[in-house]
XYZ file of C-alpha atoms in Angstrom:
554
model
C 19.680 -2.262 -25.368
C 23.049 -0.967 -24.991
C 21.867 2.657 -25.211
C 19.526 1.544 -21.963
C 22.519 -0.014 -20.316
C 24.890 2.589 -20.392
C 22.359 5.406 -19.641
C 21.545 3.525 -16.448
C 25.042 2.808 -15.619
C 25.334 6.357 -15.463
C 22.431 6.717 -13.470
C 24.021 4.848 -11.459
C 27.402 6.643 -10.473
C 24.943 10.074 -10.298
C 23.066 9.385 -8.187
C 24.189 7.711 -5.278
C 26.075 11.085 -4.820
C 22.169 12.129 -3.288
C 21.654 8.976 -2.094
C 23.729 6.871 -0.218
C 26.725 9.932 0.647
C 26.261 10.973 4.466
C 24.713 14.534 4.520
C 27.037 16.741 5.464
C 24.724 18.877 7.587
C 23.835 16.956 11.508
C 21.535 17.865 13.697
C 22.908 17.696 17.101
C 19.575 18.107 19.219
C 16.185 18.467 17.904
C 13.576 19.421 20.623
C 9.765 20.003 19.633
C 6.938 20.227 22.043
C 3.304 20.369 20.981
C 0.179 21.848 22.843
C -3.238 20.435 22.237
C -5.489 23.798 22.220
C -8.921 23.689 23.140
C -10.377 23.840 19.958
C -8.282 21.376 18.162
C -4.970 23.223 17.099
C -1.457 22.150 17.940
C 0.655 25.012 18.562
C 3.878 23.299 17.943
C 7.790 24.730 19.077
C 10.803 23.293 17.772
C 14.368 24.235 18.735
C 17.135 22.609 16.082
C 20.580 22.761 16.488
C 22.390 22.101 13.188
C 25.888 21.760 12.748
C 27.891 21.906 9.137
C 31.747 21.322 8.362
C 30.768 23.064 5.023
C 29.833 26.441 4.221
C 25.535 26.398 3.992
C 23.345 29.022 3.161
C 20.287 28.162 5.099
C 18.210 25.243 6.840
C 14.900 23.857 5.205
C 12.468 21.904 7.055
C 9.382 20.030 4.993
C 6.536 20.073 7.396
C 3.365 17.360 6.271
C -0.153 19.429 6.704
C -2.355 16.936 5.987
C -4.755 15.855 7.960
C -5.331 19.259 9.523
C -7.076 22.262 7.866
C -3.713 24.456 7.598
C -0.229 25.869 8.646
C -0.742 29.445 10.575
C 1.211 31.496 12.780
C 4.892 30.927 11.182
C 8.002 32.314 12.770
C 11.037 31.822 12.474
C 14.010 32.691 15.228
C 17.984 32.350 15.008
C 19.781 33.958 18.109
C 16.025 35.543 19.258
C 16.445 37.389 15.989
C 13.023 36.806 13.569
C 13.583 36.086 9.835
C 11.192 37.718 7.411
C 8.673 36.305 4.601
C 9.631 36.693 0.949
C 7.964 35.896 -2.244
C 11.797 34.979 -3.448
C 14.811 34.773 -2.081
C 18.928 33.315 -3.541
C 21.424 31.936 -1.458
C 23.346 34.499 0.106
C 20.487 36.443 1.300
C 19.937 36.727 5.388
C 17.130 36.150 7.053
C 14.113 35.595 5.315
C 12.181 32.648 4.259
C 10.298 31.146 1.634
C 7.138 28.995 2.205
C 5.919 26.552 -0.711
C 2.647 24.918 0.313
C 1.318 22.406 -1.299
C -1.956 20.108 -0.419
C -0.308 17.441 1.583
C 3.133 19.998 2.989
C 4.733 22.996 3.741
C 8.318 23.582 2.478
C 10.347 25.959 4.145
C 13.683 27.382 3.351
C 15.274 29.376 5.855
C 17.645 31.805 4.490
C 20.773 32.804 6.751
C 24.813 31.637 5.548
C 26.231 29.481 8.059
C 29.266 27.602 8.776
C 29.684 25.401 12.155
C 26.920 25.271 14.161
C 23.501 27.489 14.194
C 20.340 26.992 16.434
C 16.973 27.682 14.701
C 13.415 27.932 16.112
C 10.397 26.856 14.629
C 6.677 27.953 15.856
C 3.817 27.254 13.920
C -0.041 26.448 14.703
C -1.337 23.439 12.675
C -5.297 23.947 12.640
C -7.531 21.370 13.524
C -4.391 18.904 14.254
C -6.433 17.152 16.647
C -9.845 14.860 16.499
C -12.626 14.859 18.092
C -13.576 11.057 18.391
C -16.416 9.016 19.355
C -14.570 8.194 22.465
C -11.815 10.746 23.296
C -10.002 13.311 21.751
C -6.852 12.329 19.808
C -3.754 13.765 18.708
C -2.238 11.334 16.276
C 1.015 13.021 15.326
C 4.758 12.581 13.403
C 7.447 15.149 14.725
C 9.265 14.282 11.825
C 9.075 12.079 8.970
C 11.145 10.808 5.284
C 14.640 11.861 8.093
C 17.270 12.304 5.539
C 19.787 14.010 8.170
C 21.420 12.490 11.161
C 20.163 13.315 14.766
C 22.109 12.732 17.795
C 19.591 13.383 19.962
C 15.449 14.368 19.580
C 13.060 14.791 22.673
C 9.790 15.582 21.512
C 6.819 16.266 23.883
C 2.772 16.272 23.797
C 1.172 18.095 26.063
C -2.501 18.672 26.681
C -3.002 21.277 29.376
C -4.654 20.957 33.068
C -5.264 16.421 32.019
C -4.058 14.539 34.481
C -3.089 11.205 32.504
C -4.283 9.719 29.030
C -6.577 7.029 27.891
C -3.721 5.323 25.622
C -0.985 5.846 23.605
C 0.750 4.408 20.585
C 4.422 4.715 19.201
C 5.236 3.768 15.485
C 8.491 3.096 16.566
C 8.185 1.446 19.693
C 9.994 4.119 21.195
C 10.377 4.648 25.015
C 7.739 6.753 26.290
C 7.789 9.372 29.840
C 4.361 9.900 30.782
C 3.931 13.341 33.309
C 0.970 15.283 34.220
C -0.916 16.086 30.847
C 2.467 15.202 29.136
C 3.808 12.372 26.970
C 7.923 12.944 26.002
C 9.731 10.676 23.742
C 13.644 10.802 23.913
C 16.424 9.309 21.982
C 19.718 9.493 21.523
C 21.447 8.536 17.634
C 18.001 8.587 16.005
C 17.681 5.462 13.292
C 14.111 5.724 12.264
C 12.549 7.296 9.477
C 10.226 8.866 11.287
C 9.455 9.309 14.926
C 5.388 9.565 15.469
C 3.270 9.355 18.385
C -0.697 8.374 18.664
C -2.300 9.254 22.413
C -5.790 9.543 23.386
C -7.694 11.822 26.506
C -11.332 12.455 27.605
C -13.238 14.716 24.854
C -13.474 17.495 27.180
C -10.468 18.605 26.259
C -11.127 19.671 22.717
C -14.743 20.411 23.018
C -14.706 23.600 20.698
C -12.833 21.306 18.245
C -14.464 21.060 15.015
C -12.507 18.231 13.442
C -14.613 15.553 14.980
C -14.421 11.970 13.021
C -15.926 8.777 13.556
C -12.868 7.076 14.771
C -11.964 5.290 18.445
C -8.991 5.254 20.966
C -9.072 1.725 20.790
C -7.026 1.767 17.020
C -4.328 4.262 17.236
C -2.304 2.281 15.279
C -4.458 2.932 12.163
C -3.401 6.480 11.903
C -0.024 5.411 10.433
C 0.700 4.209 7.399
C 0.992 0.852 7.149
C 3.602 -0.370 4.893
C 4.084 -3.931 3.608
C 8.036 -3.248 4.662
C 8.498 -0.955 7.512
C 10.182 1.637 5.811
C 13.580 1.403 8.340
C 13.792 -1.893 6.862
C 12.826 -0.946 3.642
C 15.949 1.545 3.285
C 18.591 -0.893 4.557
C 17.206 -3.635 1.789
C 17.293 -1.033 -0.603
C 20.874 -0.521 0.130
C 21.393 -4.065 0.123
C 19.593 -5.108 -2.727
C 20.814 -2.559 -5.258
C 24.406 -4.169 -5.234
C 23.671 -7.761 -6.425
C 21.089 -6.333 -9.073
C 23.544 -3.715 -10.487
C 26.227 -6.968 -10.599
C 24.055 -8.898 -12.170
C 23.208 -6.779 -14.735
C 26.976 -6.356 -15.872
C 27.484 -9.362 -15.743
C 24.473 -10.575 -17.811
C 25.585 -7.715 -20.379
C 28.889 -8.957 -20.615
C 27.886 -12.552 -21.199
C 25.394 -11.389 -24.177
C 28.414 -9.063 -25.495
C 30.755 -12.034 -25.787
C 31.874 -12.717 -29.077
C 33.033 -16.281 -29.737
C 35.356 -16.503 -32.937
C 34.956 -20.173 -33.007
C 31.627 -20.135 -33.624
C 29.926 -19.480 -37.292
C 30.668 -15.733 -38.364
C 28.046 -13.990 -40.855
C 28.250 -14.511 -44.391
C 26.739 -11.760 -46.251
C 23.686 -13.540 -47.604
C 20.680 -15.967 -47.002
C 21.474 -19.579 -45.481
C 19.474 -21.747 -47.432
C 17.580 -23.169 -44.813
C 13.998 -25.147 -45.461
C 10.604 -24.072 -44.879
C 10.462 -25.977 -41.877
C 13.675 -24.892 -40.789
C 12.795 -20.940 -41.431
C 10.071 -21.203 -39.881
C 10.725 -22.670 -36.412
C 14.018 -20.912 -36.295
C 12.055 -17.331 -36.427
C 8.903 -18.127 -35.172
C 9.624 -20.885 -32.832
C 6.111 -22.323 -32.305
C 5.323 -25.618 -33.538
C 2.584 -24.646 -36.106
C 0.767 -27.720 -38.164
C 1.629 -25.639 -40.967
C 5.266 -26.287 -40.679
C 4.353 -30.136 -41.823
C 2.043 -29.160 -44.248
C 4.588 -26.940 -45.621
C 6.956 -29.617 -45.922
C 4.433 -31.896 -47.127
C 3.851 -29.442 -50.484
C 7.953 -29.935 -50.327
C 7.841 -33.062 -51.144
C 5.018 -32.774 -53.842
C 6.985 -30.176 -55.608
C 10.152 -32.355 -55.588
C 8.190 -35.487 -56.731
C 7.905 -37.555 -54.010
C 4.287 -38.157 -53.460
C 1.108 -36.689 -54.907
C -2.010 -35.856 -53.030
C -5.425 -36.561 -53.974
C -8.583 -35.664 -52.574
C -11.853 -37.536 -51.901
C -15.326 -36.298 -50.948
C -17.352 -38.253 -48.569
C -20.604 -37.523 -46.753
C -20.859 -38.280 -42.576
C -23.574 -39.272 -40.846
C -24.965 -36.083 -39.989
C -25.076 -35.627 -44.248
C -21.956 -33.187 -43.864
C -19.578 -32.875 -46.603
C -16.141 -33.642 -45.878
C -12.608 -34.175 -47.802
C -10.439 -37.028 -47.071
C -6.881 -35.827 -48.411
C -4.704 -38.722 -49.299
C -1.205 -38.724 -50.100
C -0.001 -40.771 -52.563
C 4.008 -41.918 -52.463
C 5.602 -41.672 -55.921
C 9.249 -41.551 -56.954
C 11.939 -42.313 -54.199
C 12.777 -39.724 -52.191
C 16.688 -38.559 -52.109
C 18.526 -35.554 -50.984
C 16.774 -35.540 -47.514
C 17.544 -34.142 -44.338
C 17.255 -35.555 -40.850
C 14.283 -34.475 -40.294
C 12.690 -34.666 -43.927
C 13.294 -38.552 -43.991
C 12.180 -38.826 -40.185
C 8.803 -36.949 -41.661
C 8.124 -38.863 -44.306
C 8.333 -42.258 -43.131
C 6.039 -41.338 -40.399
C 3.485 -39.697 -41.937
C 3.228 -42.849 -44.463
C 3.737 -45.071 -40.790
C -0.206 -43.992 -40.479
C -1.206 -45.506 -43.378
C -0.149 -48.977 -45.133
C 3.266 -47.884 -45.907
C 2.668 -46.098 -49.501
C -0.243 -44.312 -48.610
C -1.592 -41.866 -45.792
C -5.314 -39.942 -45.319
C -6.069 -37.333 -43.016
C -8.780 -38.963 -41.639
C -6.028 -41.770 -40.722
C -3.851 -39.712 -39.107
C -7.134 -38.200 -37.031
C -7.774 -41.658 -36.098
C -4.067 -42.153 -35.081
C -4.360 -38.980 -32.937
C -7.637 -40.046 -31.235
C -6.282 -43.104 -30.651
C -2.930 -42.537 -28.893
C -2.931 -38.814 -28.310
C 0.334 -38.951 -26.007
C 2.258 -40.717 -28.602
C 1.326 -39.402 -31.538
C 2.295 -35.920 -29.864
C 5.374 -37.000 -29.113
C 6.345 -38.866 -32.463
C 5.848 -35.376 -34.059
C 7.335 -33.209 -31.727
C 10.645 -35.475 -32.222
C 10.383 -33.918 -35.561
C 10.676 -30.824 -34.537
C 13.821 -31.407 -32.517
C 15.235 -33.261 -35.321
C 14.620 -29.768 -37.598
C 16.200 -28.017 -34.409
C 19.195 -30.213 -34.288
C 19.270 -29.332 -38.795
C 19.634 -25.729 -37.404
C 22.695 -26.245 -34.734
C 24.433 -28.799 -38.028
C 24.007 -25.429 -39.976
C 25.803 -23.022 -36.889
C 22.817 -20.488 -36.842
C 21.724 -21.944 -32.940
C 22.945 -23.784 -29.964
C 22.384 -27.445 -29.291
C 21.794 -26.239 -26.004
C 21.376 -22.567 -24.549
C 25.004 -21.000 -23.252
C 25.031 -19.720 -19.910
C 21.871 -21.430 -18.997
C 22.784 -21.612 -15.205
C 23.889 -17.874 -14.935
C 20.912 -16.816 -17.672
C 18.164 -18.817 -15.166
C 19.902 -17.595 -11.913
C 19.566 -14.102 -12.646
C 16.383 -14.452 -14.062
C 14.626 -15.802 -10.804
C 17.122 -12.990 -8.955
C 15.164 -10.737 -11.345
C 11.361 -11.640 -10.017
C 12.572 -11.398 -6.997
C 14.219 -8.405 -6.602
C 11.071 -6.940 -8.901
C 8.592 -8.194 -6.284
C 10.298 -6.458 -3.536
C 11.037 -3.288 -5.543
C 7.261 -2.903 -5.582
C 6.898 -3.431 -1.815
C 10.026 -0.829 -1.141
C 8.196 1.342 -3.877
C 5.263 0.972 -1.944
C 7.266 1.364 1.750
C 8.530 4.216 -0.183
C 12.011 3.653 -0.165
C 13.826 5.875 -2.775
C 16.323 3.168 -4.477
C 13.490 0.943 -5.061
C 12.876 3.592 -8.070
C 16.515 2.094 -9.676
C 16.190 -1.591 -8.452
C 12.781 -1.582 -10.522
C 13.885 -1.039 -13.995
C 17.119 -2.629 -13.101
C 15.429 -6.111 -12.547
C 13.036 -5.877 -15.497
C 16.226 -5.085 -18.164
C 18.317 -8.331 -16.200
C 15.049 -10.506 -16.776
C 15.060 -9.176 -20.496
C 18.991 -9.618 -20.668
C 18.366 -13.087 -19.235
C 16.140 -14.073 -21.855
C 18.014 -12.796 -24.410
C 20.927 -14.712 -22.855
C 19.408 -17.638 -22.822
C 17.318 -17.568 -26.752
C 20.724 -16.067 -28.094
C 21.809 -17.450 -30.947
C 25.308 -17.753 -32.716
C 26.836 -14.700 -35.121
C 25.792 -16.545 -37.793
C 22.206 -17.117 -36.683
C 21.766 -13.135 -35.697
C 22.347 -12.264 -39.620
C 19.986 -15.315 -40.588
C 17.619 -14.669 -38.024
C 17.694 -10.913 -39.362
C 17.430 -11.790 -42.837
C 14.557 -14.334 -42.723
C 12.312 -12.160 -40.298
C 12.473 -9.492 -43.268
C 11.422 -11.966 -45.240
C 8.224 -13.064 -43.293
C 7.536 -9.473 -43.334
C 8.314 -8.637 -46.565
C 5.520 -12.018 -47.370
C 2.881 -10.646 -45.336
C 2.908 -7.497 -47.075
C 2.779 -9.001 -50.350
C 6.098 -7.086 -51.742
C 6.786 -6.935 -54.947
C 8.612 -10.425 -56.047
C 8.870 -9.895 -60.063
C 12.497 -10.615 -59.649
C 12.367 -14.447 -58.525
C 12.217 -17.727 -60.901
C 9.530 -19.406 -61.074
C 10.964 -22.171 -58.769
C 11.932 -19.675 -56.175
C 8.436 -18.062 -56.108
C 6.918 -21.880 -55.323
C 9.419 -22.110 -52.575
C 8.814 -18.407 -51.470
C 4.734 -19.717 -50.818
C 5.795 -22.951 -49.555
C 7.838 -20.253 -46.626
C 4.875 -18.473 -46.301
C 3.389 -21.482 -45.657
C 5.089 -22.828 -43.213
C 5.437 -19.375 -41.467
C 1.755 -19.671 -40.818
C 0.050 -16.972 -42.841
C -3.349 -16.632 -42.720
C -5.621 -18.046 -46.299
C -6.100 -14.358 -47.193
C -2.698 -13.581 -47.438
C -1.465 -16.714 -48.654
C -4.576 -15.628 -51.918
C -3.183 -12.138 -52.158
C 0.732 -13.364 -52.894
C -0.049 -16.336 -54.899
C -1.661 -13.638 -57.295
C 1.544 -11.630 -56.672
C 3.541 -14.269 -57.419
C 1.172 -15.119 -60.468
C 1.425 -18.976 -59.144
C -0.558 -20.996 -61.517
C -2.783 -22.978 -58.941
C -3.611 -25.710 -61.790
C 0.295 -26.469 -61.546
C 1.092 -25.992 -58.066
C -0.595 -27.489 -55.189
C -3.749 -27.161 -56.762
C -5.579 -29.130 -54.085
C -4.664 -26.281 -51.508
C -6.228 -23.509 -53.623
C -9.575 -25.778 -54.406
C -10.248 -27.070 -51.085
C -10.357 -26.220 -46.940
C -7.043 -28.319 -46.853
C -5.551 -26.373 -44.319
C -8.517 -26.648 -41.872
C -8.513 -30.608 -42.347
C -4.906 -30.905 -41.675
C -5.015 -28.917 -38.925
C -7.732 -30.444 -37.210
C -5.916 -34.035 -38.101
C -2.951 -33.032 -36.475
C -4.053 -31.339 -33.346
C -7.990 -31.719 -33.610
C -8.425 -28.116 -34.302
C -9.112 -26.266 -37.448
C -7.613 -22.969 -36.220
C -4.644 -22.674 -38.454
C -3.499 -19.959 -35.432
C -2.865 -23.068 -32.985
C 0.207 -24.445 -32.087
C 1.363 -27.895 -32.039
C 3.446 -29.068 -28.724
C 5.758 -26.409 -26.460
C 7.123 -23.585 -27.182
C 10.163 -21.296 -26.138
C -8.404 5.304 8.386
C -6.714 8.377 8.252
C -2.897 9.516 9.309
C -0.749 11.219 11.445
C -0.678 15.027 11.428
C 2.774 16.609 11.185
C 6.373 15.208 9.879
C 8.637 16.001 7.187
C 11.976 16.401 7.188
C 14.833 18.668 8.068
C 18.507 19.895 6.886
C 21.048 22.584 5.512
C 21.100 23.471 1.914
């Protein structure tokens, strides 16, 4: 995790060098007019005055094909002087110009060092730009789109020759619109958009050789742009807001984890003897049946009850076992929660004896507080765990930890949207709020020094029990308690099989009853009133636009 941090920390301080710097290149008037041709093309001009405080060697300008068959007729003019096509081309070289197509674009880089000011000229002929409707003929069309490079000023102008007005029009923008003979002009001074796109419709007869014809009407111009769940103007100044508050809150959800209290219990070097019980719901966490059961074959091996075992037939002639546990010799030495156990277990029966099919009845009975007169056991083995310094009585940080994690959903939801409205720092503010809802979590589950080297040591444990390791080294006494862990840690009947014969348990001596009969499923279904010994008992933890792209100085 703090591998992840740091290399995203220095994500970070990269790149917002690309990203939220000012480019140094400005465009100080960007003029583009666009003829509808008879048969469908757009023969498009575009004059572009760039200016630079920095030395540049060349202007590039992205221009988006889709949505028309191709890109024809380049050329490219500085000063009325034409700048050649090259297969390659370095900086330093004068002009030429390289063209990288792609399926959806057209990258240009205009080759020519520069320093000031320069004034380029773009011509070009995008084929079959225009439809052919049901209706009308339509040009739906971005002058430029994804504007990473200020503007001070853009007019940009459709014209379709000898029409006197058209049918309708649409602006992505809700820019301000001059309508002349056959001509629509959009103007603006300081542009703030991300792109700047126009929609219009006029009679067919316009583009009556065109061959682009599509089953679309004048009536929907809007559907040729994108629509984006955040319009993407929006979605860049959230970005640029949002990415603050989730880079603090990951620091400061790092830092919090990273504290190191000295008051608290320090590592010791070994295991913490803690109980089954106790291993298992510090490691595992959910509230398995087994846990009691575990406990249960505790107090059997220590002597203080014995369980028997009696077969009974039900009224659909079924064969069933009533286990029934027996008390014996005073119980001393307890814990909290060991006492609390086994005075309720025997509250079921008549006070020195207990059946399953008693406690089943209890359960069917009063479902609500039987529940709850068990799960109080659990807390009790919890609070046994914060006596012993490997948890917290109650989570640290829990305001910050919950705070950042519901600032976390959030700003993941709306990553996904910006993502979506294609806004570039929504690629950082994603991973960013999935590692602060991890951090959170962690924040708020973490547990003390102490309980780190525990938690570490008894998790190898569970592992090193369901992989049946080799045990040869353990007392007898020790390999009892190691099954009575396994237990407890839920293990399936297989595995519990496979170690006891590891273990070379003699099942005459130890909890015979286990070994002979389906005791597991009975207490499991007493308990809960399910025989799955995986259950848990209680809680636990239309088309587009033609044109765009963008333009600059590299």
């Amino acid at each position: 995790m703090k591998k992840l941090f740091l290399l995203l920390t220095l994500l970070l301080l990269i790149i917002p060098q690309n990203i939220f710097a000012d480019s140094s290149t400005t465009i100080q008037k960007f003029d583009s007019k666009v003829v509808v041709e008879k048969n469908g093309d757009l023969k498009i001009t575009e004059t572009v005055n760039y200016k630079s405080s920095k030395n540049m060697n060349g202007i590039y300008r992205n221009i988006v094909i889709k949505n028309s068959d191709s890109i024809e007729n380049l050329i490219i003019k500085s000063d009325y002087k034409k700048f050649s096509p090259t297969d390659k081309a370095k900086n330093g070289d004068s002009y030429v110009y390289t063209v990288t197509k792609s399926d959806n674009s057209a990258k240009i880089k205009a080759y020519i060092p520069w320093t000031g000011s320069i004034n380029l000229t773009f011509e070009y002929t995008l084929k079959n730009g225009a439809i052919l409707g049901t209706d009308s003929g339509i040009i739906a069309y971005t002058f430029l789109s994804d504007i990473d490079t200020k503007i001070e000023s853009f007019v940009g102008t459709i014209e379709v020759p000898k029409l006197d007005k058209f049918m309708n029009y649409y602006t992505e923008n809700k820019l301000n619109i001059d309508e002349g003979n056959g001509t629509l002009t959009i103007s603006s001074d300081n542009i703030n958009s991300s792109s700047i796109s126009i929609a219009a419709s006029f009679p067919k007869e316009f583009i009556s050789e065109s061959t682009n014809i599509k089953n679309v009407s004048s009536e929907n111009l809007d559907e040729f742009f994108e629509n984006f769940p955040i319009n993407k103007d929006i979605a860049k100044v959230l970005s640029s807001i949002l990415i603050i508050p989730s880079f603090i809150f990951m620091i400061v959800i790092f830092i919090f984890y990273s504290k190191k209290d000295e008051n608290e219990k320090q590592p010791i070097g070994k295991f913490l003897k803690l109980s089954p019980s106790e291993a298992s719901v510090f490691i595992i966490g959910n509230y398995l049946p087994s846990v009691i059961l575990a406990t249960i074959f505790d107090f059997e091996k220590r002597d203080f009850l014995k369980i028997n075992v009696e077969n009974y037939t039900t009224k659909k002639d079924k064969q069933k076992e009533n286990y029934i546990f027996v008390k014996t010799n005073s119980p001393t030495n307890l814990s909290e929660d060991e006492k609390y156990l086994y005075d309720l277990i025997f509250s079921y029966g008549d006070g020195k004896t207990v059946s399953t099919n008693q406690l089943n009845s209890a359960r069917k009975s009063s479902s609500m507080t039987f529940m709850r007169d068990f799960n109080k056991y659990y807390e009790l083995v919890k609070d046994e765990l914060y006596k012993k310094g490997v948890i917290y009585k109650k989570p640290k940080y829990l305001v910050i930890s919950i705070t950042a994690m519901l600032f976390s959903l959030f700003a993941f939801v709306m990553s996904i949207l910006l993502l979506i409205s294609k806004s570039i720092l929504a690629i950082l503010i994603l991973p960013i709020s999935i590692i602060i809802f991890i951090l959170s979590i962690m924040l708020i589950t973490k547990k003390t020094p102490l309980g780190d080297e525990q938690y570490k040591l008894y998790t190898t444990l569970y592992s090193e029990l369901k992989k049946v390791s080799n045990f040869e080294y353990k007392s007898n006494d020790d390999k009892q308690t190691l099954l009575l862990y396994a237990i407890a840690f839920g293990l399936k009947e297989k595995a519990l099989n496979n170690l006891k014969e590891n273990l070379d348990i003699n099942s005459d001596i130890f909890i015979p009853i286990f070994w002979n009969y389906p005791m597991m499923s009975t207490f499991n279904y007493s308990l809960i009133g399910s025989t799955s010994t995986s259950t848990y008992y209680g809680t636990s933890s239309s088309g587009g636009s033609t044109g765009g792209g963008s333009t600059g100085g590299f």
